[in-house]
Coordinates of C-alpha atoms and ligand atoms in Angstrom, one line a residue:
M1 CA 80.3 15.4 -76.9
R2 CA 81.8 16.9 -73.7
I3 CA 81.4 20.6 -72.8
R4 CA 83.1 22.2 -69.9
I5 CA 81.1 24.5 -67.7
A6 CA 82.7 26.3 -64.8
Q7 CA 80.3 27.6 -62.3
E8 CA 78.2 30.2 -64.1
F9 CA 74.6 29.6 -64.9
A10 CA 74.8 32.2 -67.7
E11 CA 77.5 30.1 -69.4
W12 CA 75.5 26.9 -69.2
R13 CA 72.3 28.7 -70.5
K14 CA 74.0 30.0 -73.6
L15 CA 75.5 26.6 -74.5
A16 CA 72.3 24.7 -73.5
R17 CA 70.2 26.9 -75.7
A18 CA 72.5 26.3 -78.6
A19 CA 72.5 22.5 -78.0
V20 CA 68.7 22.4 -78.0
A21 CA 68.5 24.5 -81.1
K22 CA 70.9 22.0 -82.8
S23 CA 68.8 19.1 -81.6
I24 CA 71.6 17.5 -79.6
P25 CA 69.9 15.0 -77.3
P26 CA 71.0 14.7 -73.6
E27 CA 72.6 11.3 -74.2
A28 CA 74.9 12.9 -76.7
I29 CA 76.2 15.7 -74.6
D30 CA 78.0 15.8 -71.3
F31 CA 78.3 19.1 -69.5
Y32 CA 81.0 18.7 -66.9
D33 CA 82.4 20.9 -64.2
P34 CA 86.3 21.1 -64.4
A35 CA 86.4 21.4 -60.7
Y36 CA 85.3 17.8 -60.4
A37 CA 87.0 16.3 -63.4
G38 CA 90.1 14.1 -63.2
T39 CA 93.1 15.1 -65.3
S40 CA 92.4 12.5 -68.0
E41 CA 88.9 13.8 -68.4
L42 CA 90.2 17.4 -68.6
F43 CA 92.2 16.6 -71.7
S44 CA 89.7 14.2 -73.2
A45 CA 89.9 14.1 -77.0
E46 CA 86.1 14.2 -77.2
D47 CA 86.0 17.7 -75.8
I48 CA 84.6 20.2 -78.1
C49 CA 85.2 23.9 -77.5
S50 CA 82.1 25.8 -76.5
A51 CA 82.8 28.2 -79.4
D52 CA 82.1 25.3 -81.8
L53 CA 78.7 24.7 -80.2
T54 CA 77.6 28.4 -80.4
Q55 CA 78.5 28.6 -84.1
D56 CA 75.9 28.4 -86.7
V57 CA 73.0 28.0 -84.2
P58 CA 69.6 27.7 -86.0
D59 CA 67.4 30.7 -85.2
T60 CA 64.9 29.0 -83.0
R61 CA 63.7 30.0 -79.5
P62 CA 63.5 27.1 -77.0
H63 CA 60.6 26.8 -74.7
V64 CA 61.8 27.8 -71.3
P65 CA 59.0 28.1 -68.7
K66 CA 59.5 30.6 -65.9
S67 CA 59.0 27.9 -63.3
F68 CA 62.0 26.0 -64.7
M69 CA 64.2 29.1 -64.9
E70 CA 63.5 30.1 -61.3
M71 CA 64.5 26.7 -60.0
A72 CA 67.4 26.2 -62.4
V73 CA 69.3 29.5 -61.5
I74 CA 69.2 28.4 -57.9
A75 CA 70.1 24.7 -58.5
A76 CA 73.1 25.8 -60.6
Y77 CA 74.8 26.9 -57.3
H78 CA 74.7 23.3 -56.1
N79 CA 78.0 21.3 -55.9
D80 CA 76.5 18.2 -57.6
P81 CA 78.8 17.7 -60.7
Q82 CA 75.8 16.3 -62.6
R83 CA 73.7 19.4 -62.1
W84 CA 74.3 20.8 -65.6
N85 CA 73.3 17.5 -67.2
L86 CA 70.2 17.4 -65.1
L87 CA 69.3 20.9 -66.2
Y88 CA 69.9 20.1 -69.8
R89 CA 67.8 16.9 -69.7
L90 CA 65.0 18.9 -68.3
L91 CA 65.3 21.7 -70.8
W92 CA 65.4 19.1 -73.6
R93 CA 62.3 17.3 -72.2
L94 CA 60.5 20.6 -71.7
Q95 CA 60.5 21.1 -75.5
R96 CA 58.3 18.1 -75.9
Q97 CA 56.5 18.0 -72.5
R98 CA 55.6 21.6 -71.9
E99 CA 53.8 20.9 -68.6
L100 CA 56.7 18.8 -67.2
M101 CA 57.4 21.1 -64.4
K102 CA 54.0 20.4 -62.9
V103 CA 54.9 16.7 -62.6
Q104 CA 56.6 16.8 -59.3
V105 CA 56.9 13.0 -59.1
D106 CA 59.0 12.9 -62.2
A107 CA 62.6 12.0 -61.1
D108 CA 64.3 14.9 -62.9
V109 CA 61.8 17.5 -61.7
N110 CA 62.0 16.1 -58.3
A111 CA 65.8 16.2 -58.4
L112 CA 65.7 19.8 -59.5
F113 CA 63.5 20.8 -56.6
R114 CA 65.8 19.0 -54.2
L115 CA 68.9 20.7 -55.4
A116 CA 67.3 24.1 -55.3
E117 CA 66.1 23.5 -51.8
Q118 CA 69.5 22.3 -50.6
V119 CA 71.1 25.5 -52.1
R120 CA 68.5 27.7 -50.4
R121 CA 69.1 26.0 -47.1
D122 CA 72.9 26.5 -47.5
E123 CA 72.3 30.1 -48.3
H124 CA 70.2 30.7 -45.2
K125 CA 72.9 29.0 -43.1
M126 CA 75.5 31.3 -44.6
H127 CA 73.4 34.3 -43.7
A128 CA 73.1 33.1 -40.1
F129 CA 76.6 31.8 -39.5
V130 CA 79.0 34.2 -41.1
R131 CA 80.9 36.0 -38.3
F132 CA 83.0 39.1 -39.2
R133 CA 86.2 39.9 -37.4
R134 CA 87.6 43.3 -37.3
V135 CA 91.0 43.9 -38.8
E136 CA 92.9 47.1 -39.3
E137 CA 94.3 47.6 -42.7
Q138 CA 97.6 49.2 -43.6
D139 CA 95.9 52.6 -44.3
G140 CA 94.5 52.4 -40.7
E141 CA 91.0 51.8 -42.0
E142 CA 89.0 49.0 -40.5
R143 CA 87.7 46.0 -42.4
F144 CA 85.5 43.2 -41.2
I145 CA 86.6 39.8 -42.5
A146 CA 84.8 36.5 -42.3
W147 CA 86.0 33.1 -43.3
Y148 CA 83.3 30.7 -44.3
E149 CA 83.0 27.3 -46.0
P150 CA 79.7 26.9 -47.7
Q151 CA 78.6 23.5 -48.7
H152 CA 77.6 24.6 -52.2
H153 CA 78.9 27.3 -54.6
I154 CA 76.7 29.9 -53.1
L155 CA 79.0 32.9 -52.5
K156 CA 77.5 35.0 -55.3
L157 CA 74.0 34.0 -54.2
A158 CA 74.5 34.9 -50.6
A159 CA 76.7 38.0 -50.8
P160 CA 74.1 40.6 -51.8
F161 CA 72.3 39.9 -48.4
F162 CA 75.4 41.1 -46.6
A163 CA 75.8 44.1 -48.8
E164 CA 72.3 45.2 -47.9
R165 CA 72.6 44.3 -44.2
F166 CA 76.1 45.6 -43.6
A167 CA 76.0 48.4 -46.1
V168 CA 78.1 50.8 -44.0
M169 CA 80.9 48.4 -43.2
R170 CA 83.9 47.6 -45.3
W171 CA 83.8 43.8 -45.4
S172 CA 85.1 40.7 -47.1
I173 CA 83.9 37.2 -47.0
L174 CA 86.6 34.6 -47.9
T175 CA 85.7 31.2 -49.0
P176 CA 87.6 28.3 -50.6
D177 CA 85.4 29.0 -53.6
G178 CA 86.1 32.7 -54.0
S179 CA 85.8 35.9 -52.1
A180 CA 83.4 38.8 -52.0
S181 CA 84.2 42.3 -50.8
W182 CA 82.0 45.3 -50.2
E183 CA 83.2 48.9 -50.4
P184 CA 80.7 51.2 -48.7
S185 CA 82.0 54.4 -50.3
T186 CA 81.3 53.1 -53.8
K187 CA 78.6 50.6 -52.9
Q188 CA 80.3 48.0 -54.9
L189 CA 80.3 44.3 -54.4
Q190 CA 83.4 42.7 -55.9
Y191 CA 84.3 39.1 -56.3
G192 CA 87.9 37.8 -56.1
P193 CA 89.8 34.5 -56.0
P194 CA 89.5 31.7 -53.5
V195 CA 91.3 32.0 -50.2
T196 CA 92.8 29.4 -48.0
R197 CA 92.0 29.0 -44.4
E198 CA 95.4 30.3 -43.3
Q199 CA 94.7 33.7 -45.0
A200 CA 91.6 34.3 -42.9
P201 CA 92.2 36.0 -39.5
S202 CA 91.2 33.8 -36.6
S203 CA 91.3 36.3 -33.8
D204 CA 91.1 40.0 -33.2
E205 CA 89.1 42.7 -31.6
L206 CA 85.7 41.9 -33.1
E207 CA 86.0 38.3 -32.2
E208 CA 86.7 39.3 -28.6
L209 CA 83.8 41.6 -28.7
W210 CA 81.5 39.0 -30.2
K211 CA 82.5 36.6 -27.5
S212 CA 81.9 39.0 -24.7
Y213 CA 78.5 39.9 -26.3
Y214 CA 77.6 36.3 -26.6
A215 CA 78.7 35.5 -23.1
S216 CA 76.8 38.4 -21.7
I217 CA 73.5 37.4 -23.4
F218 CA 74.0 33.8 -22.6
N219 CA 71.2 32.5 -20.4
P220 CA 72.0 29.3 -18.6
A221 CA 68.4 28.9 -17.6
R222 CA 67.5 28.5 -21.2
L223 CA 70.4 26.2 -22.0
N224 CA 69.5 23.3 -24.1
P225 CA 72.6 21.8 -25.8
D226 CA 70.7 19.5 -28.1
A227 CA 68.6 22.4 -29.4
M228 CA 71.8 24.4 -29.9
R229 CA 73.5 21.6 -31.8
G230 CA 70.4 21.2 -33.9
H231 CA 70.3 24.9 -34.9
M232 CA 74.0 25.1 -35.4
P233 CA 75.2 22.0 -37.2
V234 CA 78.7 21.0 -36.2
R235 CA 80.2 21.8 -39.6
Y236 CA 79.6 25.5 -38.9
W237 CA 81.0 25.6 -35.4
G238 CA 84.5 26.2 -36.7
N239 CA 83.6 29.8 -37.7
L240 CA 81.7 30.9 -34.6
P241 CA 83.8 32.5 -32.0
E242 CA 81.1 31.9 -29.4
I243 CA 81.5 28.2 -29.8
E244 CA 84.8 28.4 -28.0
L245 CA 82.9 29.7 -25.0
L246 CA 80.2 27.1 -25.0
P247 CA 82.0 24.4 -22.9
Q248 CA 82.9 27.0 -20.3
L249 CA 79.5 28.6 -20.3
M250 CA 77.8 25.2 -20.1
T251 CA 79.8 23.9 -17.2
T252 CA 80.6 27.0 -15.3
A253 CA 77.7 29.3 -15.9
A254 CA 77.9 30.6 -12.4
K255 CA 81.5 31.6 -12.8
R256 CA 81.0 33.4 -16.0
V257 CA 82.1 36.8 -14.6
E258 CA 85.6 35.4 -14.0
G259 CA 85.5 33.9 -17.5
M260 CA 84.8 37.3 -18.9
V261 CA 87.8 38.7 -17.2
A262 CA 90.0 36.1 -18.9
I263 CA 88.4 36.8 -22.3
Q264 CA 89.0 40.4 -22.0
A265 CA 92.5 40.1 -20.6
G266 CA 94.6 43.1 -21.5
K267 CA 91.9 45.3 -22.9
P268 CA 89.7 47.7 -21.0
S269 CA 86.2 46.4 -20.9
A270 CA 83.0 46.7 -18.9
A271 CA 82.1 43.1 -19.6
P272 CA 83.1 41.7 -16.2
F273 CA 80.8 44.2 -14.5
V274 CA 77.7 43.6 -16.6
P275 CA 75.2 41.4 -14.9
A276 CA 74.4 38.0 -16.5
K277 CA 70.7 38.8 -16.6
H278 CA 69.8 41.8 -18.6
T279 CA 67.0 43.8 -17.1
L280 CA 67.1 47.5 -16.9
T281 CA 66.9 47.4 -13.1
L282 CA 69.8 45.0 -12.8
I283 CA 71.9 47.0 -15.2
R284 CA 71.2 50.3 -13.3
E285 CA 72.2 48.6 -10.1
A286 CA 75.4 47.1 -11.5
L287 CA 76.6 50.2 -13.3
P288 CA 78.1 52.0 -10.3
T289 CA 80.5 49.1 -9.8
C290 CA 82.0 49.6 -13.3
K291 CA 85.8 50.1 -13.5
G292 CA 86.0 48.8 -17.0
C293 CA 88.1 51.8 -18.2
E294 CA 89.7 54.8 -16.5
L295 CA 86.8 57.2 -16.9
Y296 CA 85.0 56.2 -13.7
K297 CA 87.9 57.7 -11.7
H298 CA 87.0 61.3 -12.2
A299 CA 83.3 61.2 -12.8
T300 CA 80.7 62.1 -10.1
H301 CA 78.1 59.6 -11.2
V302 CA 77.8 56.9 -13.7
V303 CA 74.8 57.6 -15.9
P304 CA 72.4 54.7 -16.8
G305 CA 69.9 54.8 -19.5
R306 CA 66.5 56.2 -18.6
G307 CA 63.0 55.8 -20.1
A308 CA 60.1 53.6 -20.8
G309 CA 60.8 49.9 -20.2
H310 CA 59.1 48.8 -23.4
A311 CA 60.0 51.8 -25.5
P312 CA 60.2 51.0 -29.2
L313 CA 62.8 53.7 -29.9
M314 CA 66.2 53.8 -28.2
L315 CA 68.2 57.0 -28.4
V316 CA 71.9 56.7 -27.9
G317 CA 74.0 59.8 -27.1
E318 CA 77.7 60.0 -26.7
Q319 CA 78.4 60.4 -23.0
P320 CA 77.0 62.3 -20.1
G321 CA 77.8 66.0 -20.0
D322 CA 78.5 68.2 -17.0
Q323 CA 74.9 68.4 -15.8
E324 CA 74.2 64.7 -16.5
D325 CA 77.3 63.7 -14.5
L326 CA 76.2 65.8 -11.5
Q327 CA 72.6 64.6 -11.6
G328 CA 73.2 61.0 -12.7
L329 CA 70.6 61.3 -15.5
P330 CA 71.0 61.4 -19.3
F331 CA 70.1 64.5 -21.4
V332 CA 69.3 66.9 -18.6
G333 CA 71.7 69.6 -19.7
P334 CA 71.6 72.0 -22.7
A335 CA 71.9 69.3 -25.4
G336 CA 69.0 67.5 -23.7
G337 CA 67.0 70.8 -24.1
V338 CA 67.5 70.7 -27.9
L339 CA 66.6 67.1 -28.0
R340 CA 63.4 67.6 -26.0
K341 CA 62.4 70.5 -28.2
A342 CA 62.9 68.3 -31.3
M343 CA 61.0 65.4 -29.8
A344 CA 58.1 67.6 -28.9
E345 CA 58.0 69.0 -32.4
A346 CA 58.1 65.5 -33.8
G347 CA 55.3 64.4 -31.5
I348 CA 57.4 61.9 -29.7
A349 CA 56.2 61.2 -26.1
D350 CA 58.5 60.2 -23.2
S351 CA 56.7 56.8 -23.2
D352 CA 58.0 56.1 -26.7
I353 CA 61.7 56.4 -25.9
F354 CA 64.6 55.1 -23.9
M355 CA 67.6 57.4 -23.7
T356 CA 71.1 56.2 -23.0
N357 CA 74.7 56.9 -24.0
A358 CA 77.5 54.9 -25.7
V359 CA 79.8 55.8 -22.8
K360 CA 78.4 55.9 -19.3
H361 CA 80.9 58.2 -17.6
F362 CA 81.6 61.9 -18.3
K363 CA 85.0 62.5 -19.9
F364 CA 86.4 66.0 -19.4
V365 CA 89.4 68.1 -18.7
Q366 CA 89.4 70.6 -15.8
R367 CA 90.0 74.2 -16.8
G368 CA 89.8 76.4 -13.8
K369 CA 86.3 75.9 -12.5
S370 CA 85.0 74.5 -15.8
R371 CA 85.0 70.9 -16.8
L372 CA 85.4 70.8 -20.6
H373 CA 83.9 67.9 -22.5
Q374 CA 86.3 65.6 -24.3
N375 CA 85.3 63.1 -27.0
P376 CA 85.7 59.6 -25.9
R377 CA 88.4 57.5 -27.6
M378 CA 87.4 54.4 -29.7
S379 CA 88.9 52.2 -27.0
E380 CA 86.6 53.8 -24.4
I381 CA 83.6 53.4 -26.6
T382 CA 84.5 49.8 -27.1
A383 CA 85.1 49.2 -23.4
C384 CA 81.7 50.6 -22.5
K385 CA 79.9 48.8 -25.3
P386 CA 78.9 45.7 -23.2
W387 CA 76.6 48.1 -21.2
L388 CA 75.0 49.3 -24.3
L389 CA 74.5 45.8 -25.6
A390 CA 73.0 44.7 -22.3
E391 CA 70.6 47.7 -22.5
L392 CA 69.7 46.7 -26.0
D393 CA 69.1 43.2 -25.0
A394 CA 66.9 44.2 -22.1
L395 CA 64.8 46.7 -24.1
K396 CA 64.8 45.1 -27.6
P397 CA 63.8 48.3 -29.3
K398 CA 62.4 48.4 -32.8
L399 CA 65.0 51.0 -33.8
V400 CA 68.1 52.5 -32.3
L401 CA 68.8 56.1 -33.1
C402 CA 72.5 57.0 -32.6
L403 CA 72.9 60.7 -31.8
G404 CA 76.3 61.8 -33.2
A405 CA 79.5 60.1 -34.3
S406 CA 80.5 58.4 -31.0
A407 CA 77.2 56.5 -30.7
A408 CA 77.4 55.7 -34.4
K409 CA 81.0 54.4 -34.0
S410 CA 79.8 52.1 -31.2
L411 CA 77.1 50.4 -33.2
L412 CA 78.0 51.1 -36.8
G413 CA 81.8 50.9 -36.8
G414 CA 84.6 53.4 -36.9
T415 CA 84.3 54.3 -40.6
F416 CA 80.7 55.2 -40.5
G417 CA 80.1 58.5 -42.3
L418 CA 77.5 60.5 -40.3
M419 CA 76.7 63.2 -42.7
R420 CA 76.7 60.7 -45.6
D421 CA 74.5 58.0 -44.1
R422 CA 72.4 59.8 -41.5
G423 CA 68.7 59.1 -41.6
K424 CA 69.1 55.6 -43.2
V425 CA 67.8 52.5 -41.5
L426 CA 70.8 50.1 -41.3
S427 CA 71.4 46.7 -39.9
T428 CA 74.3 45.6 -37.6
P429 CA 75.3 42.4 -35.8
F430 CA 74.2 44.1 -32.6
A431 CA 70.8 45.5 -33.5
E432 CA 68.5 44.8 -36.4
H433 CA 67.6 48.4 -37.1
V434 CA 69.9 51.3 -36.5
M435 CA 69.8 54.9 -37.7
A436 CA 72.2 57.7 -37.0
T437 CA 71.7 61.5 -36.9
I438 CA 73.6 64.5 -35.7
H439 CA 74.1 65.1 -32.0
P440 CA 71.9 67.9 -30.5
S441 CA 75.0 69.5 -29.1
A442 CA 76.1 70.0 -32.8
V443 CA 73.1 72.4 -33.1
L444 CA 74.3 74.3 -30.1
R445 CA 77.9 74.5 -31.4
A446 CA 76.8 75.7 -34.9
P447 CA 78.9 78.7 -36.0
D448 CA 75.9 80.7 -37.2
E449 CA 72.1 80.9 -37.3
E450 CA 71.8 79.4 -40.8
M451 CA 73.9 76.4 -39.9
R452 CA 72.1 76.0 -36.6
H453 CA 68.8 75.9 -38.5
T454 CA 70.1 73.3 -41.0
L455 CA 71.4 71.0 -38.3
Y456 CA 68.3 71.3 -36.2
Q457 CA 66.2 70.4 -39.3
H458 CA 68.4 67.3 -39.9
L459 CA 67.9 66.2 -36.3
L460 CA 64.2 66.8 -36.4
N461 CA 63.7 65.0 -39.8
D462 CA 65.7 62.0 -38.7
L463 CA 63.8 61.8 -35.4
L464 CA 60.6 61.9 -37.3
A465 CA 61.8 59.2 -39.7
A466 CA 62.9 57.0 -36.8
Y467 CA 59.6 57.6 -35.0
R468 CA 57.6 56.7 -38.2
F469 CA 59.6 53.6 -38.6
V470 CA 58.9 52.3 -35.1
M471 CA 55.3 53.2 -35.4
K472 CA 55.0 51.3 -38.6
A473 CA 56.8 48.3 -37.1
A474 CA 54.5 48.3 -34.0
Ligands
URA1 N1 75.2 64.5 -24.5 C1 75.0 63.2 -24.6 O1 75.5 62.6 -25.6 N2 74.4 62.5 -23.7 C2 73.9 63.1 -22.6 O2 73.4 62.4 -21.8 C3 74.0 64.5 -22.5 C4 74.7 65.2 -23.5

């Protein structure tokens, strides 16, 4: 008797339970995966329809120990065409040998453990090696797309990890086995059809960004090609944009600044000005050389980050204001006053924080004697991002708190909804723990006292939540 099982464990379980209840021994049944069957097998006369098997099933409950189920659900993602038969053989034997799962030397039990372990390993690799690339959709919204070829059928096993980790991004992972898409507004993970390699984008903004990030954190002193190959098996290299850079970085590490210029060709970027080694001192020293975008032309000072060198909490504002530009220090103007008040109320000491900005030069328009603040464009935020990433790398904070939409755009993407998702600890490819809150200047600009109070409370609550998080993580 031959039974087709596609790739769903639930389908096998229902049919296997029916077969056990009908006392069909493993030798008399062949569960096969149509993906691996030849055409002649697909139309075999011996096939019976699964509906036949599930009809008139005796009302008995098979013995299914938890230890078996836990392994079986994982092993079911394996690409071994014989996996369903192995699972059925074990289920059948378990009805007679109730302690079989404890006999690890048994060939079937051993095979089950091996399949489950290989699936787990494949799942971990997928978590580590998926690289998203930013694409703009027709409606102007951004989506992050990754192409990935897992070894086993693990898409549905691995996808929830990405939903949790990149909860605020609109993303899709395309595989030859199927696709998974996440919609942050509805928080829904949806599965779709397989995708061919040609349908996956191979280059775009995020890829360039990732390359520049990788190149800027690349440390030739620690270079060990064998170890790199070991951690990143060659079969995964095709998806990783940074791999393209490896030969260049390995052979011309000293010339990497020129390499960066080539990578960023045509797009404004601070990358060529960021020092190879990321210490806060080196970053501060290199910042005045930055001509990565046009903003340096009219500013008085570039404004580096400031604070404790081992601070667990990094605060990222938008850009220096008028006072900050004149003094070359972050948060020394009116918005800084609000921030300091909230920090004092939350019990946060200067030694707990490092303050910086998503954009390091003041952007303004001159109106008479006044210089009026202007929001930076996404291209300016992106251009300045290598500085922020270098600061992140130097400091390695436990949490980054983005103050306002511009900082959130830099680390959480252009579609991040500040009022919707403020106060939540999120993960990004750039920093493990990121939270966003409103900008202190929003408190100053509030139209009335009630709104001012509400916004200040939001800022204070989020600062407190961020501070508690880093203290717990310490
Ligand atoms: N606003 C910011 O975002 N950063 C500063 O440094 C000052 C005001």
